[in-house]
Coordinates of C-alpha atoms and ligand atoms in Angstrom, one line a residue:
M1 CA -4.9 13.8 5.7
N2 CA -6.3 13.1 8.9
R3 CA -8.1 16.0 10.3
W4 CA -7.3 15.5 13.3
L5 CA -3.9 16.4 13.0
V6 CA -4.1 19.4 11.6
N7 CA -4.8 22.5 13.2
S8 CA -5.4 24.8 10.1
I9 CA -5.4 24.7 6.3
V10 CA -3.8 27.5 4.2
K11 CA -3.4 26.7 0.9
S12 CA -0.6 27.0 -1.2
P13 CA -0.7 27.5 -5.0
N14 CA 2.9 26.0 -5.4
F15 CA 2.0 22.7 -6.2
N16 CA 1.9 20.1 -9.3
E17 CA 0.8 16.4 -10.1
R18 CA 2.5 13.5 -8.5
K19 CA 4.8 11.2 -10.9
L20 CA 5.6 8.4 -8.4
P21 CA 3.5 6.8 -5.8
I22 CA 4.4 8.2 -2.3
S23 CA 7.5 6.3 -0.5
M24 CA 9.2 8.6 1.2
V25 CA 8.8 11.5 3.9
V26 CA 11.2 14.4 3.8
L27 CA 11.5 16.3 7.6
H28 CA 13.0 20.0 7.0
Y29 CA 13.7 23.2 9.3
T30 CA 12.3 26.6 7.9
G31 CA 15.4 28.1 8.1
M32 CA 14.0 31.7 8.5
K33 CA 13.1 34.2 11.3
S34 CA 9.7 33.0 12.2
A35 CA 6.7 30.9 11.0
A36 CA 4.7 33.7 9.6
E37 CA 7.5 34.6 7.1
A38 CA 7.7 30.9 6.3
L39 CA 4.2 30.5 5.6
E40 CA 3.6 33.6 3.5
R41 CA 7.0 32.3 1.5
M42 CA 5.4 29.0 1.0
C43 CA 2.5 30.2 -0.5
D44 CA 4.1 33.3 -2.8
P45 CA 3.5 31.9 -6.2
E46 CA 7.0 33.5 -7.1
A47 CA 9.0 31.6 -4.7
E48 CA 7.8 28.3 -5.8
V49 CA 8.4 26.7 -3.1
S50 CA 6.2 24.6 -0.5
A51 CA 5.8 21.5 2.1
H52 CA 2.9 19.5 2.4
Y53 CA 3.0 20.8 6.1
M54 CA 4.5 23.0 8.6
I55 CA 5.1 22.3 12.4
D56 CA 5.4 25.6 14.6
E57 CA 7.3 25.6 17.5
A58 CA 4.2 25.6 19.9
G59 CA 2.9 22.3 17.7
A60 CA 0.3 24.0 15.8
V61 CA 0.2 21.7 12.7
T62 CA -0.7 24.0 9.6
S63 CA -1.9 21.9 6.0
L64 CA -0.7 23.7 2.9
V65 CA -0.8 21.2 -0.4
P66 CA -2.7 18.1 -0.2
E67 CA -1.0 15.0 -0.2
E68 CA -2.2 13.6 -3.4
K69 CA -0.3 16.8 -4.8
R70 CA 3.8 17.3 -5.4
A71 CA 4.7 20.0 -2.9
W72 CA 8.1 21.9 -3.9
H73 CA 10.5 21.4 -0.9
A74 CA 13.5 18.6 -2.1
G75 CA 14.7 20.7 -4.7
R76 CA 17.6 19.0 -6.6
S77 CA 18.3 15.6 -4.6
Y78 CA 18.6 12.1 -4.8
W79 CA 17.3 9.0 -2.7
R80 CA 17.9 5.1 -3.3
G81 CA 17.8 5.8 -7.1
V82 CA 15.1 8.5 -6.9
T83 CA 15.9 11.4 -8.3
D84 CA 12.2 13.4 -8.3
V85 CA 11.9 13.0 -4.6
N86 CA 9.0 15.9 -5.0
S87 CA 6.9 13.2 -6.8
A88 CA 7.8 10.8 -4.1
S89 CA 7.5 12.2 -0.9
I90 CA 5.6 14.2 1.7
G91 CA 7.5 17.1 3.0
I92 CA 7.1 18.1 6.4
E93 CA 8.8 21.8 7.6
L94 CA 9.7 22.3 11.2
V95 CA 9.7 25.8 12.4
N96 CA 13.3 26.7 12.9
P97 CA 15.6 29.7 12.5
G98 CA 18.1 27.0 11.5
H99 CA 22.0 27.5 11.1
E100 CA 21.8 31.0 9.1
W101 CA 19.6 32.6 11.9
G102 CA 20.2 31.2 15.4
Y103 CA 19.4 27.6 15.1
R104 CA 18.2 26.0 18.3
P105 CA 16.7 22.8 20.1
F106 CA 13.3 22.1 18.6
P107 CA 10.7 22.3 21.4
E108 CA 8.9 19.3 23.2
A109 CA 5.5 20.6 21.9
Q110 CA 6.3 20.7 18.5
M111 CA 8.1 16.7 18.7
E112 CA 4.6 16.3 19.8
A113 CA 2.8 17.3 17.2
L114 CA 5.3 15.8 14.6
L115 CA 5.1 12.4 16.0
P116 CA 1.8 11.7 15.6
L117 CA 1.5 13.4 12.2
L118 CA 4.5 11.5 11.0
A119 CA 2.8 7.7 12.4
D120 CA -0.3 8.7 10.7
I121 CA 1.5 9.3 7.6
V122 CA 3.7 6.1 7.7
K123 CA 0.8 4.3 8.4
R124 CA -1.5 5.3 5.6
N125 CA 0.9 5.4 2.8
H126 CA 3.4 2.0 3.9
I127 CA 6.0 3.9 3.8
P128 CA 9.4 2.4 4.6
R129 CA 11.2 3.6 7.9
G130 CA 14.5 3.5 5.8
N131 CA 12.7 6.3 3.5
V132 CA 12.0 8.7 6.2
V133 CA 15.0 11.0 5.7
G134 CA 16.4 14.5 6.5
H135 CA 16.8 17.4 3.4
S136 CA 20.1 16.7 4.1
D137 CA 20.2 13.3 3.5
I138 CA 18.9 13.7 0.3
A139 CA 20.5 17.1 -0.9
P140 CA 23.8 16.5 1.3
A141 CA 26.0 19.2 -0.7
R142 CA 23.5 21.7 -0.7
K143 CA 21.2 21.3 2.6
Q144 CA 22.1 21.1 6.4
D145 CA 18.3 20.5 7.7
P146 CA 16.5 19.5 9.9
G147 CA 20.4 19.4 11.5
E148 CA 22.0 17.6 14.4
F149 CA 19.4 19.0 17.1
F150 CA 16.9 16.6 15.0
D151 CA 15.8 13.8 17.6
W152 CA 16.0 11.4 14.8
A153 CA 16.7 8.7 17.6
R154 CA 13.4 9.1 19.0
L155 CA 12.2 8.8 15.9
G156 CA 13.9 5.1 15.2
D157 CA 13.0 3.8 19.0
L158 CA 9.1 4.5 18.1
G159 CA 10.2 2.4 14.9
L160 CA 9.2 6.0 12.7
A161 CA 12.6 5.8 11.3
L162 CA 15.5 3.6 10.9
K163 CA 16.9 3.1 14.6
I164 CA 20.5 4.7 15.0
P165 CA 22.8 1.7 15.2
L166 CA 25.4 1.1 18.3
A167 CA 29.0 1.2 16.7
K168 CA 30.5 -1.7 18.7
M169 CA 33.7 -1.6 17.5
N170 CA 35.7 0.7 15.0
L171 CA 35.7 -0.8 11.5
F172 CA 37.9 0.8 8.8
Y173 CA 37.1 -0.1 5.1
D174 CA 39.9 -0.8 2.7
N175 CA 40.1 2.5 1.1
P176 CA 37.7 5.5 0.9
G177 CA 36.2 4.6 -2.3
A178 CA 35.1 1.3 -0.2
F179 CA 33.1 3.6 2.3
Y180 CA 31.8 5.7 -0.4
L181 CA 30.2 2.8 -2.0
A182 CA 28.9 1.7 1.1
L183 CA 27.4 5.1 1.7
E184 CA 26.1 5.2 -2.0
R185 CA 24.4 1.6 -1.3
F186 CA 22.6 2.7 1.7
G187 CA 20.7 5.7 -0.2
Y188 CA 23.2 8.9 -0.2
D189 CA 24.1 10.6 -3.1
I190 CA 28.0 10.1 -3.1
S191 CA 29.0 12.9 -6.4
D192 CA 30.4 15.0 -3.0
G193 CA 32.3 12.4 -1.0
R194 CA 33.2 15.1 1.8
A195 CA 29.5 16.5 2.0
A196 CA 28.2 12.8 1.7
V197 CA 30.4 11.9 4.9
T198 CA 28.8 14.7 6.9
A199 CA 25.8 14.4 5.7
F200 CA 26.0 11.0 6.8
Q201 CA 27.1 12.3 10.2
R202 CA 24.9 15.0 11.0
R203 CA 21.8 12.2 11.0
W204 CA 23.5 9.2 12.4
R205 CA 26.4 10.6 14.8
P206 CA 26.0 14.3 15.7
E207 CA 28.3 14.2 18.1
L208 CA 31.4 14.5 15.7
I209 CA 30.6 16.3 12.3
D210 CA 33.6 16.7 10.4
G211 CA 33.0 15.3 7.3
Q212 CA 36.3 13.0 8.0
I213 CA 35.5 8.7 7.3
D214 CA 36.4 7.0 10.6
G215 CA 36.1 3.9 12.1
E216 CA 32.9 4.6 14.4
I217 CA 31.2 5.6 11.2
G218 CA 32.1 2.7 9.5
A219 CA 30.7 0.9 11.6
I220 CA 27.4 2.4 12.2
L221 CA 27.3 2.0 8.4
L222 CA 27.8 -1.4 8.3
E223 CA 25.3 -2.2 10.6
L224 CA 23.0 0.1 8.4
L225 CA 23.5 -2.1 5.7
L226 CA 22.9 -5.4 7.4
E227 CA 19.9 -4.4 8.7
Q228 CA 18.7 -3.0 4.9
G229 CA 20.2 -6.7 4.1
S230 CA 17.9 -8.9 6.1
G231 CA 14.9 -6.9 5.2
R232 CA 14.3 -5.8 8.7
A233 CA 14.9 -2.2 7.7
R234 CA 12.6 -1.6 4.8
Ligands
ZN1 ZN1 14.7 21.6 3.7

């Protein structure tokens, strides 16, 4: 933890030991009516949930679990072959009521607190850009957070996540199976195909989220795979 980037420490009892080295960051929204409620829940032993950091809408950063410990934010999830995402990741919760309680844009103050925190975590832990993900990327059938208002493009421009590729033309795969295979190859759990497509759209083409494979997301996925293959997107 970088003390300069943390405003307060509230110790949560909800953690255990990691079984994997840190290689990912998972971004969330809290999905609760208030920051106080979210903090209380993440410190309640009966809730059995937590994260390493929470950032409120005014930009105050709270540390709840030391980075070296395994916080409980990912749940049943999958990314690039990893199923114990909690063991492999640092979890950051952004205070936002979420789709259930009135989803709203993330304020600039909150983003300005997130960016240096994330940059510091990524740098200290040598986290590949392709492993900075949203909860919906690793649990597409269960989760929507941080959601379509989250500014992934800004993270991409700063080198803190993969850049969002521009689809230069429509690209159609031979059949849906080919698209799903490509999606799996990139990292997604495709056991629920429609959910995986929806999660992909939410992250990479938030302007249209309908769960349908189309030429534009086909092109975006190919660009991402080409980047991955070239080693530019570790
Ligand atoms: Zn989440």
